[in-house]
CSV table of C-alpha atoms in Angstrom, one decimal:
chain,number,residue,atom,x,y,z
A,1,MET,CA,16.8,50.6,4.7
A,2,ALA,CA,19.8,53.2,3.8
A,3,ALA,CA,20.9,51.8,6.5
A,4,LEU,CA,21.0,48.1,5.0
A,5,THR,CA,22.3,49.9,1.3
A,6,SER,CA,24.4,51.8,3.7
A,7,ALA,CA,25.9,48.9,4.5
A,8,LEU,CA,25.6,46.5,0.8
A,9,ALA,CA,27.5,49.6,-0.9
A,10,ALA,CA,30.7,50.1,1.9
A,11,PRO,CA,33.8,47.3,0.9
A,12,ALA,CA,35.8,46.6,3.6
A,13,SER,CA,38.9,48.3,3.6
A,14,ARG,CA,41.0,44.8,4.4
A,15,PRO,CA,39.5,42.1,3.4
A,16,GLU,CA,39.2,38.7,5.1
A,17,ARG,CA,40.9,36.3,2.5
A,18,TRP,CA,39.4,32.9,3.4
A,19,TRP,CA,35.5,32.9,3.0
A,20,ALA,CA,34.4,30.2,5.7
A,21,PRO,CA,31.2,28.6,4.0
A,22,GLY,CA,27.8,30.0,5.8
A,23,GLU,CA,30.0,32.9,8.0
A,24,GLY,CA,27.6,35.1,6.0
A,25,ARG,CA,29.5,38.2,4.8
A,26,VAL,CA,28.3,40.4,2.1
A,27,PHE,CA,29.7,40.6,-1.3
A,28,PRO,CA,30.7,43.6,-2.1
A,29,ALA,CA,30.4,45.3,-6.2
A,30,GLU,CA,34.8,45.6,-5.7
A,31,LEU,CA,36.3,43.3,-4.3
A,32,ASP,CA,40.2,43.4,-3.9
A,33,TYR,CA,42.6,40.8,-2.6
A,34,GLU,CA,46.2,41.6,-2.7
A,35,ASN,CA,49.0,38.2,-4.3
A,36,GLU,CA,52.8,38.5,-5.5
A,37,THR,CA,52.5,40.8,-7.6
A,38,GLY,CA,49.5,43.0,-6.9
A,39,THR,CA,46.3,43.1,-7.4
A,40,LEU,CA,43.4,41.2,-8.0
A,41,ARG,CA,40.5,42.4,-8.4
A,42,THR,CA,36.7,40.8,-8.7
A,43,MET,CA,34.0,42.6,-9.9
A,44,LEU,CA,29.4,41.6,-9.2
A,45,VAL,CA,27.9,43.4,-11.7
A,46,GLY,CA,25.0,44.4,-10.0
A,47,GLY,CA,26.5,43.7,-6.8
A,48,PRO,CA,26.7,43.3,-3.7
A,49,MET,CA,24.8,40.5,-2.8
A,50,LYS,CA,24.2,39.0,1.1
A,51,THR,CA,25.4,35.4,1.2
A,52,LYS,CA,23.5,34.2,4.1
A,53,GLY,CA,21.6,31.5,2.4
A,54,HIS,CA,22.8,31.5,-0.8
A,55,PRO,CA,23.7,28.2,-2.1
A,56,PHE,CA,26.9,29.1,-3.9
A,57,PHE,CA,28.1,30.1,0.2
A,58,ALA,CA,26.2,27.4,2.8
A,59,PRO,CA,27.5,24.5,4.2
A,60,ILE,CA,24.4,22.7,2.2
A,61,GLY,CA,26.4,18.8,2.5
A,62,PRO,CA,27.6,16.8,5.9
A,63,ASN,CA,31.2,17.7,5.0
A,64,GLY,CA,30.7,20.7,5.8
A,65,ARG,CA,31.9,22.6,2.8
A,66,ALA,CA,30.1,25.2,0.5
A,67,CYS,CA,30.9,26.1,-3.3
A,68,VAL,CA,33.5,28.6,-2.4
A,69,THR,CA,35.5,26.6,-0.5
A,70,CYS,CA,36.9,25.9,-3.8
A,71,HIS,CA,36.8,28.8,-5.2
A,72,GLN,CA,37.5,31.2,-2.5
A,73,PRO,CA,37.7,35.3,-4.5
A,74,ALA,CA,41.5,36.2,-3.1
A,75,ASP,CA,42.0,33.7,-5.1
A,76,SER,CA,40.9,34.5,-7.8
A,77,MET,CA,37.3,31.9,-7.3
A,78,SER,CA,40.2,29.1,-8.2
A,79,LEU,CA,42.6,27.9,-5.2
A,80,SER,CA,45.7,28.2,-4.7
A,81,ALA,CA,48.1,25.6,-2.8
A,82,GLN,CA,49.5,29.0,-0.6
A,83,THR,CA,45.8,29.5,0.2
A,84,ALA,CA,45.4,25.7,1.4
A,85,GLN,CA,48.6,26.3,3.2
A,86,GLU,CA,47.5,28.5,5.4
A,87,ARG,CA,43.5,26.7,6.3
A,88,TRP,CA,45.4,24.1,7.4
A,89,THR,CA,47.8,26.4,9.8
A,90,ALA,CA,44.6,28.4,11.0
A,91,THR,CA,43.1,25.0,11.3
A,92,ASN,CA,45.5,22.1,12.3
A,93,GLY,CA,43.9,20.5,9.1
A,94,ARG,CA,40.8,20.2,10.7
A,95,ASP,CA,39.0,23.5,8.2
A,96,PRO,CA,36.0,20.7,5.0
A,97,LEU,CA,38.8,21.9,2.7
A,98,PHE,CA,40.8,19.2,4.6
A,99,ALA,CA,37.3,16.2,3.6
A,100,ALA,CA,38.3,13.5,3.2
A,101,GLY,CA,37.2,11.7,0.2
A,102,ASP,CA,38.6,14.1,-2.5
A,103,GLY,CA,41.1,16.6,0.4
A,104,SER,CA,43.5,14.0,1.1
A,105,ASN,CA,45.5,12.3,-1.1
A,106,CYS,CA,43.2,9.5,-0.5
A,107,PRO,CA,40.4,8.5,2.4
A,108,THR,CA,42.4,5.9,3.2
A,109,LEU,CA,44.5,7.6,4.3
A,110,PRO,CA,44.6,8.4,8.2
A,111,GLN,CA,43.3,12.3,8.2
A,112,ALA,CA,45.4,13.7,10.8
A,113,THR,CA,48.4,13.9,9.4
A,114,ARG,CA,49.8,16.7,6.5
A,115,ALA,CA,51.7,14.2,4.6
A,116,SER,CA,47.8,12.7,3.8
A,117,HIS,CA,47.1,16.3,2.2
A,118,SER,CA,50.3,16.8,0.6
A,119,LEU,CA,49.2,17.3,-3.0
A,120,LEU,CA,47.2,20.0,-1.6
A,121,LEU,CA,49.0,22.0,0.7
A,122,ASP,CA,52.1,21.0,-2.5
A,123,HIS,CA,50.5,21.1,-6.0
A,124,GLY,CA,47.3,23.0,-5.2
A,125,LEU,CA,45.6,19.5,-6.7
A,126,ILE,CA,42.1,17.7,-5.5
A,127,ARG,CA,41.0,14.4,-5.5
A,128,ILE,CA,38.5,13.7,-8.8
A,129,GLN,CA,37.4,10.4,-9.5
A,130,ARG,CA,36.3,8.5,-12.6
A,131,SER,CA,33.6,5.6,-13.0
A,132,TRP,CA,34.9,3.7,-15.4
A,133,PRO,CA,33.9,2.5,-18.0
A,134,PRO,CA,32.7,6.2,-18.7
A,135,LYS,CA,28.9,7.0,-19.7
A,136,ASP,CA,27.9,9.5,-22.8
A,137,LEU,CA,25.9,12.6,-21.9
A,138,THR,CA,22.0,10.4,-21.8
A,139,GLY,CA,24.2,8.0,-19.3
A,140,LYS,CA,25.2,4.8,-21.5
A,141,ALA,CA,27.6,2.9,-21.1
A,142,ILE,CA,31.0,3.4,-23.8
A,143,THR,CA,33.1,0.7,-24.5
A,144,PRO,CA,36.7,2.4,-24.5
A,145,ASP,CA,39.7,1.4,-27.3
A,146,PHE,CA,42.1,1.0,-24.8
A,147,THR,CA,42.6,-0.2,-21.8
A,148,ILE,CA,44.4,1.1,-18.2
A,149,GLU,CA,47.1,-0.3,-15.7
A,150,THR,CA,48.2,1.4,-12.8
A,151,VAL,CA,51.8,1.2,-13.0
A,152,ARG,CA,52.6,4.0,-9.4
A,153,ASP,CA,49.7,4.8,-7.0
A,154,PRO,CA,51.9,6.0,-4.0
A,155,TRP,CA,48.7,7.2,-2.8
A,156,GLY,CA,46.7,3.4,-2.9
A,157,CYS,CA,44.0,5.3,-4.2
A,158,ASN,CA,43.6,3.2,-7.5
A,159,THR,CA,45.4,-0.4,-6.1
A,160,GLY,CA,42.6,-1.2,-4.1
A,161,ALA,CA,39.5,-2.6,-3.2
A,162,LYS,CA,37.6,0.5,-3.4
A,163,TYR,CA,39.4,3.2,-5.3
A,164,GLY,CA,41.1,1.9,-8.4
A,165,PRO,CA,40.1,0.7,-11.8
A,166,ALA,CA,40.4,-3.3,-10.6
A,167,ALA,CA,38.3,-2.7,-7.8
A,168,ALA,CA,35.2,-3.4,-7.4
A,169,SER,CA,33.7,-0.9,-8.4
A,170,PRO,CA,36.0,0.3,-11.6
A,171,ASN,CA,37.1,4.2,-10.9
A,172,VAL,CA,40.1,6.5,-11.8
A,173,SER,CA,41.9,9.0,-9.0
A,174,VAL,CA,43.2,12.0,-10.5
A,175,TYR,CA,44.9,15.0,-9.8
A,176,ARG,CA,43.9,18.4,-10.8
A,177,ARG,CA,43.7,21.7,-9.4
A,178,PRO,CA,40.5,23.8,-9.4
A,179,ARG,CA,39.8,25.3,-12.5
A,180,PRO,CA,38.5,28.9,-11.6
A,181,ILE,CA,34.3,30.2,-12.5
A,182,SER,CA,35.1,34.1,-12.6
A,183,ASN,CA,34.5,35.3,-16.5
A,184,LEU,CA,32.1,33.2,-17.0
A,185,LYS,CA,31.3,35.0,-20.0
A,186,TYR,CA,33.8,33.9,-21.8
A,187,LEU,CA,34.2,29.7,-21.1
A,188,LEU,CA,30.8,29.2,-22.1
A,189,ALA,CA,30.9,31.1,-25.5
A,190,VAL,CA,31.3,29.4,-28.7
A,191,GLY,CA,33.1,30.3,-31.3
A,192,PHE,CA,32.6,27.3,-34.1
A,193,ALA,CA,28.9,25.2,-34.9
A,194,TYR,CA,31.5,22.3,-34.9
A,195,ASP,CA,35.1,20.6,-33.1
A,196,PRO,CA,37.7,22.1,-35.6
A,197,LYS,CA,40.1,19.9,-33.7
A,198,GLN,CA,38.4,16.7,-34.1
A,199,GLY,CA,36.1,17.6,-37.0
A,200,MET,CA,33.6,16.6,-35.7
A,201,PRO,CA,29.6,18.6,-34.8
A,202,LEU,CA,30.4,19.6,-31.3
A,203,PRO,CA,28.4,17.8,-28.3
A,204,LEU,CA,24.5,19.6,-27.6
A,205,ASP,CA,23.2,19.8,-24.4
A,206,PRO,CA,20.5,17.2,-23.1
A,207,GLU,CA,18.5,19.9,-21.5
A,208,SER,CA,18.1,22.7,-23.9
A,209,GLY,CA,19.9,21.4,-27.0
A,210,ARG,CA,21.8,23.7,-27.2
A,211,PRO,CA,26.0,23.7,-28.1
A,212,MET,CA,28.7,23.2,-25.8
A,213,SER,CA,32.6,25.1,-25.7
A,214,GLY,CA,33.7,22.5,-23.5
A,215,ASN,CA,35.3,25.4,-22.7
A,216,LEU,CA,34.3,24.4,-18.1
A,217,MET,CA,35.7,21.5,-16.7
A,218,ALA,CA,39.4,20.0,-17.3
A,219,ASP,CA,38.2,16.4,-18.8
A,220,GLY,CA,35.1,17.7,-20.8
A,221,ARG,CA,32.8,15.4,-18.7
A,222,ALA,CA,29.9,18.3,-18.1
A,223,GLY,CA,29.5,20.7,-20.7
A,224,THR,CA,26.8,23.0,-19.2
A,225,LEU,CA,27.0,24.7,-15.6
A,226,ASN,CA,23.6,22.3,-14.6
A,227,ALA,CA,25.9,19.3,-15.5
A,228,GLN,CA,28.7,20.8,-13.6
A,229,MET,CA,26.6,21.6,-10.2
A,230,ARG,CA,25.3,18.4,-9.8
A,231,ASP,CA,29.2,16.5,-11.0
A,232,ALA,CA,30.4,18.8,-7.3
A,233,ALA,CA,27.2,18.0,-5.3
A,234,SER,CA,27.9,14.6,-5.9
A,235,THR,CA,31.3,14.5,-5.6
A,236,HIS,CA,33.2,17.6,-3.7
A,237,LEU,CA,30.0,18.3,-1.6
A,238,GLU,CA,29.1,14.9,-0.6
A,239,PHE,CA,24.9,15.7,-0.9
A,240,LEU,CA,23.4,13.5,0.1
A,241,LYS,CA,20.3,14.9,-3.1
A,242,ASN,CA,20.4,16.2,-5.9
A,243,MET,CA,20.7,20.9,-5.9
A,244,SER,CA,17.4,22.1,-6.1
A,245,ALA,CA,16.6,23.8,-9.0
A,246,ARG,CA,16.0,27.2,-8.1
A,247,ASP,CA,19.6,26.5,-6.0
A,248,MET,CA,21.3,26.2,-9.4
A,249,ALA,CA,19.9,29.0,-11.2
A,250,ARG,CA,20.7,31.1,-8.0
A,251,ILE,CA,24.3,29.5,-7.8
A,252,VAL,CA,24.1,30.3,-12.1
A,253,TYR,CA,23.2,33.8,-11.9
A,254,PHE,CA,26.2,34.8,-9.1
A,255,GLU,CA,28.5,33.5,-11.1
A,256,SER,CA,27.3,35.0,-14.3
A,257,ARG,CA,27.9,38.5,-13.0
A,258,LEU,CA,31.4,37.5,-11.4
A,259,PHE,CA,34.6,39.2,-13.3
A,260,SER,CA,38.3,38.8,-12.2
A,261,ALA,CA,41.6,40.4,-13.0
A,262,GLN,CA,45.0,41.5,-12.3
A,263,ILE,CA,43.9,45.3,-10.7
A,264,ARG,CA,47.6,46.9,-9.9
A,265,ASP,CA,51.4,45.6,-10.7
A,266,ARG,CA,53.3,47.0,-7.4
A,267,ARG,CA,56.0,47.9,-10.5
A,268,GLY,CA,53.3,48.7,-12.6
A,269,GLY,CA,51.3,50.3,-10.7
A,270,ALA,CA,47.2,50.8,-12.4
A,271,LEU,CA,47.3,48.7,-15.2
A,272,ASP,CA,43.8,50.5,-16.2
A,273,ALA,CA,45.3,53.5,-16.9
A,274,GLY,CA,47.9,55.2,-19.2
A,275,GLY,CA,46.2,54.2,-22.5
A,276,ALA,CA,45.3,50.6,-21.1
A,277,GLU,CA,42.0,49.0,-20.6
A,278,GLY,CA,42.8,46.4,-18.6
A,279,GLY,CA,41.2,44.8,-15.5
A,280,PRO,CA,38.2,43.3,-14.9
A,281,ASP,CA,35.0,46.7,-15.6
A,282,LYS,CA,36.6,46.0,-19.4
A,283,LEU,CA,35.7,42.0,-19.6
A,284,ALA,CA,32.4,42.9,-18.0
A,285,ARG,CA,32.1,45.5,-20.6
A,286,SER,CA,33.6,43.0,-24.0
A,287,GLN,CA,32.2,40.2,-25.6
A,288,PRO,CA,34.1,37.4,-26.2
A,289,GLY,CA,35.2,36.9,-29.6
A,290,ASN,CA,38.1,37.7,-32.2
A,291,LEU,CA,40.1,34.5,-33.3
A,292,GLY,CA,43.8,34.9,-32.9
A,293,SER,CA,45.4,37.9,-33.5
A,294,GLN,CA,43.1,39.3,-36.4
A,295,GLY,CA,40.2,41.3,-36.8
A,296,PRO,CA,40.5,44.8,-34.2
A,297,ALA,CA,41.3,43.9,-31.4
A,298,PRO,CA,44.2,41.8,-31.2
A,299,VAL,CA,44.7,39.4,-28.2
A,300,TRP,CA,45.7,41.3,-25.1
A,301,SER,CA,45.8,44.4,-27.5
A,302,GLU,CA,44.6,46.5,-24.6
A,303,PHE,CA,48.7,46.6,-23.9
A,304,ALA,CA,49.9,48.3,-27.0
A,305,ALA,CA,49.8,52.1,-25.6
A,306,TRP,CA,52.3,51.1,-23.3
A,307,GLU,CA,54.9,50.2,-25.9
A,308,LYS,CA,56.1,53.3,-25.1
A,309,PRO,CA,58.0,55.2,-22.9
A,310,ASP,CA,56.0,57.4,-20.3
A,311,PRO,CA,58.4,60.7,-18.9
A,312,SER,CA,55.4,60.9,-16.1
A,313,LEU,CA,55.6,58.2,-14.3
A,314,THR,CA,59.1,56.0,-12.3
A,315,PRO,CA,61.8,54.5,-14.8
A,316,GLU,CA,60.9,51.3,-13.1
A,317,GLN,CA,57.0,52.0,-13.7
A,318,SER,CA,57.7,52.8,-17.1
A,319,ALA,CA,60.4,49.5,-17.7
A,320,PHE,CA,57.9,47.5,-16.3
A,321,ARG,CA,55.5,48.9,-18.3
A,322,GLN,CA,56.9,48.6,-21.5
A,323,SER,CA,57.9,44.6,-20.8
A,324,VAL,CA,53.9,43.9,-20.4
A,325,ALA,CA,53.7,45.3,-24.1
A,326,ARG,CA,56.6,43.3,-25.2
A,327,GLY,CA,54.8,40.0,-23.7
A,328,ALA,CA,51.9,41.0,-25.6
A,329,ARG,CA,53.9,41.4,-29.4
A,330,SER,CA,55.6,38.4,-28.0
A,331,PHE,CA,53.3,36.4,-27.4
A,332,ARG,CA,51.3,37.3,-31.3
A,333,GLU,CA,54.1,37.7,-33.1
A,334,LYS,CA,56.9,35.4,-31.4
A,335,MET,CA,55.7,32.0,-34.1
A,336,PHE,CA,57.1,28.8,-33.7
A,337,LEU,CA,56.6,24.6,-34.3
A,338,ILE,CA,54.0,23.1,-32.7
A,339,SER,CA,54.1,19.1,-33.1
A,340,ASP,CA,53.0,16.2,-31.5
A,341,SER,CA,49.5,17.6,-30.0
A,342,ALA,CA,46.9,16.4,-29.7
A,343,GLY,CA,44.0,18.6,-31.0
A,344,ILE,CA,46.2,20.8,-32.8
A,345,ASN,CA,48.4,18.5,-35.3
A,346,SER,CA,45.3,15.8,-34.9
A,347,PRO,CA,43.5,14.0,-36.0
A,348,ILE,CA,41.8,16.4,-38.8
A,349,GLY,CA,45.1,18.3,-38.2
A,350,PHE,CA,46.7,21.7,-39.7
A,351,GLY,CA,50.4,19.6,-40.1
A,352,ASN,CA,52.5,17.8,-38.0
A,353,PRO,CA,54.7,21.0,-37.6
A,354,VAL,CA,52.5,23.4,-37.8
A,355,ARG,CA,54.7,26.4,-37.1
A,356,ASN,CA,52.6,29.3,-35.2
A,357,SER,CA,52.5,32.0,-31.8
A,358,CYS,CA,50.8,31.2,-28.3
A,359,VAL,CA,47.5,32.8,-30.2
A,360,PHE,CA,47.3,29.9,-32.4
A,361,CYS,CA,45.4,28.2,-28.8
A,362,HIS,CA,45.3,31.4,-26.6
A,363,ASN,CA,43.5,33.7,-29.1
A,364,MET,CA,40.1,35.2,-27.0
A,365,THR,CA,40.3,38.4,-27.4
A,366,GLN,CA,40.7,40.0,-23.8
A,367,MET,CA,40.6,36.5,-22.0
A,368,GLY,CA,43.0,34.4,-23.8
A,369,ASN,CA,41.6,31.2,-23.6
A,370,ASP,CA,40.8,28.8,-26.8
A,371,VAL,CA,37.8,29.9,-29.2
A,372,ALA,CA,37.3,27.1,-30.3
A,373,PRO,CA,36.2,24.4,-28.1
A,374,GLY,CA,37.5,21.0,-27.9
A,375,GLN,CA,41.1,20.1,-25.3
A,376,VAL,CA,44.4,19.8,-26.0
A,377,ASP,CA,46.7,18.4,-25.3
A,378,LEU,CA,49.6,19.8,-24.7
A,379,GLY,CA,52.4,16.8,-22.7
A,380,THR,CA,52.0,18.2,-19.4
A,381,THR,CA,50.7,15.6,-18.0
A,382,THR,CA,52.1,12.5,-20.5
A,383,GLN,CA,55.9,10.7,-21.1
A,384,PRO,CA,57.9,12.5,-22.4
A,385,PHE,CA,57.2,15.6,-22.6
A,386,ALA,CA,55.9,16.3,-18.9
A,387,ASP,CA,58.3,16.9,-15.8
A,388,PRO,CA,58.8,14.0,-13.4
A,389,ALA,CA,55.9,14.3,-10.0
A,390,PRO,CA,56.8,10.7,-8.3
A,391,HIS,CA,54.1,12.6,-6.5
A,392,LEU,CA,51.6,11.7,-8.7
A,393,PRO,CA,49.8,8.6,-10.3
A,394,LEU,CA,51.3,6.7,-13.1
A,395,PHE,CA,48.6,4.5,-15.9
A,396,ARG,CA,49.8,2.5,-18.2
A,397,ILE,CA,47.6,3.4,-21.4
A,398,THR,CA,47.2,0.5,-23.8
A,399,CYS,CA,44.9,1.3,-27.2
A,400,ARG,CA,43.5,-1.9,-29.3
A,401,ARG,CA,43.0,-1.0,-32.0
A,402,ASP,CA,43.9,2.7,-33.9
A,403,PRO,CA,47.5,3.6,-31.6
A,404,HIS,CA,47.1,6.1,-30.4
A,405,PRO,CA,49.2,9.5,-33.3
A,406,HIS,CA,52.1,11.5,-31.6
A,407,TYR,CA,52.9,7.9,-28.4
A,408,GLY,CA,52.4,4.7,-30.2
A,409,ARG,CA,50.5,2.2,-28.9
A,410,VAL,CA,51.6,2.5,-26.0
A,411,ILE,CA,51.5,5.5,-23.3
A,412,TYR,CA,52.3,6.3,-20.4
A,413,THR,CA,51.2,8.8,-18.1
A,414,SER,CA,49.9,10.4,-14.8
A,415,ASP,CA,46.2,12.0,-15.7
A,416,PRO,CA,44.5,10.3,-19.4
A,417,GLY,CA,42.5,14.4,-19.0
A,418,TYR,CA,39.4,13.7,-22.3
A,419,ALA,CA,40.3,10.3,-22.7
A,420,LEU,CA,38.1,9.6,-19.4
A,421,THR,CA,35.7,11.0,-20.5
A,422,THR,CA,34.9,9.6,-24.5
A,423,GLY,CA,36.7,6.2,-24.0
A,424,ARG,CA,39.4,7.0,-26.8
A,425,CYS,CA,43.0,6.4,-27.1
A,426,ALA,CA,43.2,8.6,-29.1
A,427,ASP,CA,42.0,11.6,-26.7
A,428,VAL,CA,45.2,10.2,-24.4
A,429,GLY,CA,46.6,12.8,-22.5
A,430,LYS,CA,44.0,15.9,-23.3
A,431,ILE,CA,43.2,18.9,-21.9
A,432,THR,CA,40.7,22.1,-21.1
A,433,LEU,CA,43.2,24.9,-22.3
A,434,GLN,CA,43.0,27.3,-19.1
A,435,SER,CA,41.8,30.7,-18.5
A,436,MET,CA,44.8,32.9,-18.3
A,437,ARG,CA,42.6,35.9,-16.1
A,438,GLY,CA,43.6,36.1,-12.7
A,439,LEU,CA,46.6,33.5,-13.3
A,440,ALA,CA,49.2,35.6,-10.3
A,441,ALA,CA,46.4,34.7,-7.2
A,442,ARG,CA,46.4,31.2,-8.5
A,443,ALA,CA,49.1,29.2,-8.7
A,444,PRO,CA,50.3,26.8,-8.8
A,445,TYR,CA,50.0,26.3,-12.7
A,446,PHE,CA,48.6,23.2,-15.3
A,447,SER,CA,45.6,20.9,-15.2
A,448,ASN,CA,48.5,19.5,-12.6
A,449,GLY,CA,49.5,22.2,-10.6
A,450,SER,CA,53.1,21.2,-13.0
A,451,ALA,CA,54.7,24.5,-12.7
A,452,LYS,CA,54.8,26.5,-9.4
A,453,ASP,CA,55.5,29.6,-11.0
A,454,LEU,CA,55.0,31.7,-14.3
A,455,ARG,CA,58.5,31.6,-15.4
A,456,ALA,CA,58.0,28.0,-14.8
A,457,VAL,CA,54.7,27.7,-18.0
A,458,VAL,CA,57.6,30.0,-19.8
A,459,ASP,CA,60.1,27.9,-19.2
A,460,TYR,CA,57.7,24.4,-20.5
A,461,TYR,CA,56.6,26.1,-23.4
A,462,ASP,CA,60.3,26.8,-24.6
A,463,ARG,CA,61.0,23.3,-23.5
A,464,ARG,CA,58.2,21.5,-25.1
A,465,TYR,CA,57.9,23.8,-29.1
A,466,ARG,CA,62.2,24.8,-28.5
A,467,ILE,CA,61.5,27.6,-28.8
A,468,GLY,CA,64.7,29.5,-28.1
A,469,TYR,CA,62.8,32.5,-26.1
A,470,THR,CA,65.2,35.6,-24.9
A,471,GLU,CA,65.7,35.7,-21.4
A,472,GLN,CA,64.2,38.9,-22.1
A,473,GLU,CA,61.6,36.9,-23.9
A,474,LYS,CA,60.9,34.8,-20.9
A,475,GLN,CA,60.5,37.8,-18.5
A,476,ASP,CA,58.3,39.6,-20.6
A,477,LEU,CA,55.8,37.0,-21.0
A,478,VAL,CA,56.0,36.8,-17.0
A,479,ASN,CA,55.3,39.9,-16.7
A,480,LEU,CA,52.1,40.3,-18.8
A,481,MET,CA,50.6,37.4,-17.3
A,482,SER,CA,51.3,38.8,-14.3
A,483,ALA,CA,48.8,41.6,-15.3
A,484,LEU,CA,46.7,39.3,-16.7
């Protein structure tokens, strides 16, 4: 027994980056992986844990995948495009990650060629197939108030006899980044008794009757971990039968104990030193809450101690830490006009435009996601704001009744987002905001992978809302995000 305890407690000095389904490795209490800007740490509270036979790590379905396939510890429990490329090279494209159902651009393409998997390899995107029209949480069919037509279909998954809105069983294929499943305490937190973006009561979990946060999935189609697991099991894992209640409970228990964040920067050193309180340990000990920049702990105030130069550090370390502190202050205090963004400027609206800063939406202390539930449209998937994306499908949305409050009656988008769940034209383009921890480990960014790096994220916001960041402000924000 002593030998087993010792083995479980001893972390590998340089752990293998890829966690293959069913390999039976022990998940340690702390797991560190290097990335481009420093080191990410994932903490398993109460760990370590043997993974042999655990349903998160076991290849239960016929395609050889497990949950861990798309939620890798080295990628902050998500999946980076770089990791996908490494797996393609290591396995000559034969890893279960590249299963035809969603690991390729379309199942009808020749699966042995790299081009058929280019969206995953080059942009980190998984194919999401949504039934059309949608159904509500109780399974009742929804009558959409818009029509959807395919204008561009580079991979054939939206115009075929089996795949597409005009197929025998209508469906819509969109392509999205896998969302991280670490730090779930914050993503599941309910900060309001209602959805302030819609002015409506929060949706209730049909099983428990409790309100749901809406922060789990990009299009809000599953509001609880159990619902998310059922969705993933039937699609990404291709399970032939439902997961058992016991297996789902084991997965929830594991996921709820995971906390991920950068712990060290190559230029700034330890990110939980010098008065800062960063890292996954702080996430594990803190509680969700605190809307906006008000209150005793404004967003990213854990880096306030770095504003002054530290003579005990090298000039490079001190300069980087000061840059992070400036980025945190800019994140909170740099005001700009937010306009034509559904979920912010409409439907109930804070005004159009409304003057605020980044914390208007990224307002949860220690985490940077939204305390307020609900989805918003930043324009990342919808014209005229979206960056050109000829590799993605393009849909024409035509509102049947009232026009969209910002786009009018006809909308062009590569991903209708939340509208694929609600069937409402007003929800076209709305996407659940990303959490901000562990960003350096999981490029590219935005739901459609349109920002290849953190600088591209800042540049997009600067263009979209005409903020007018200086070059120094941009670099400070990049340094801040790389330290999270």
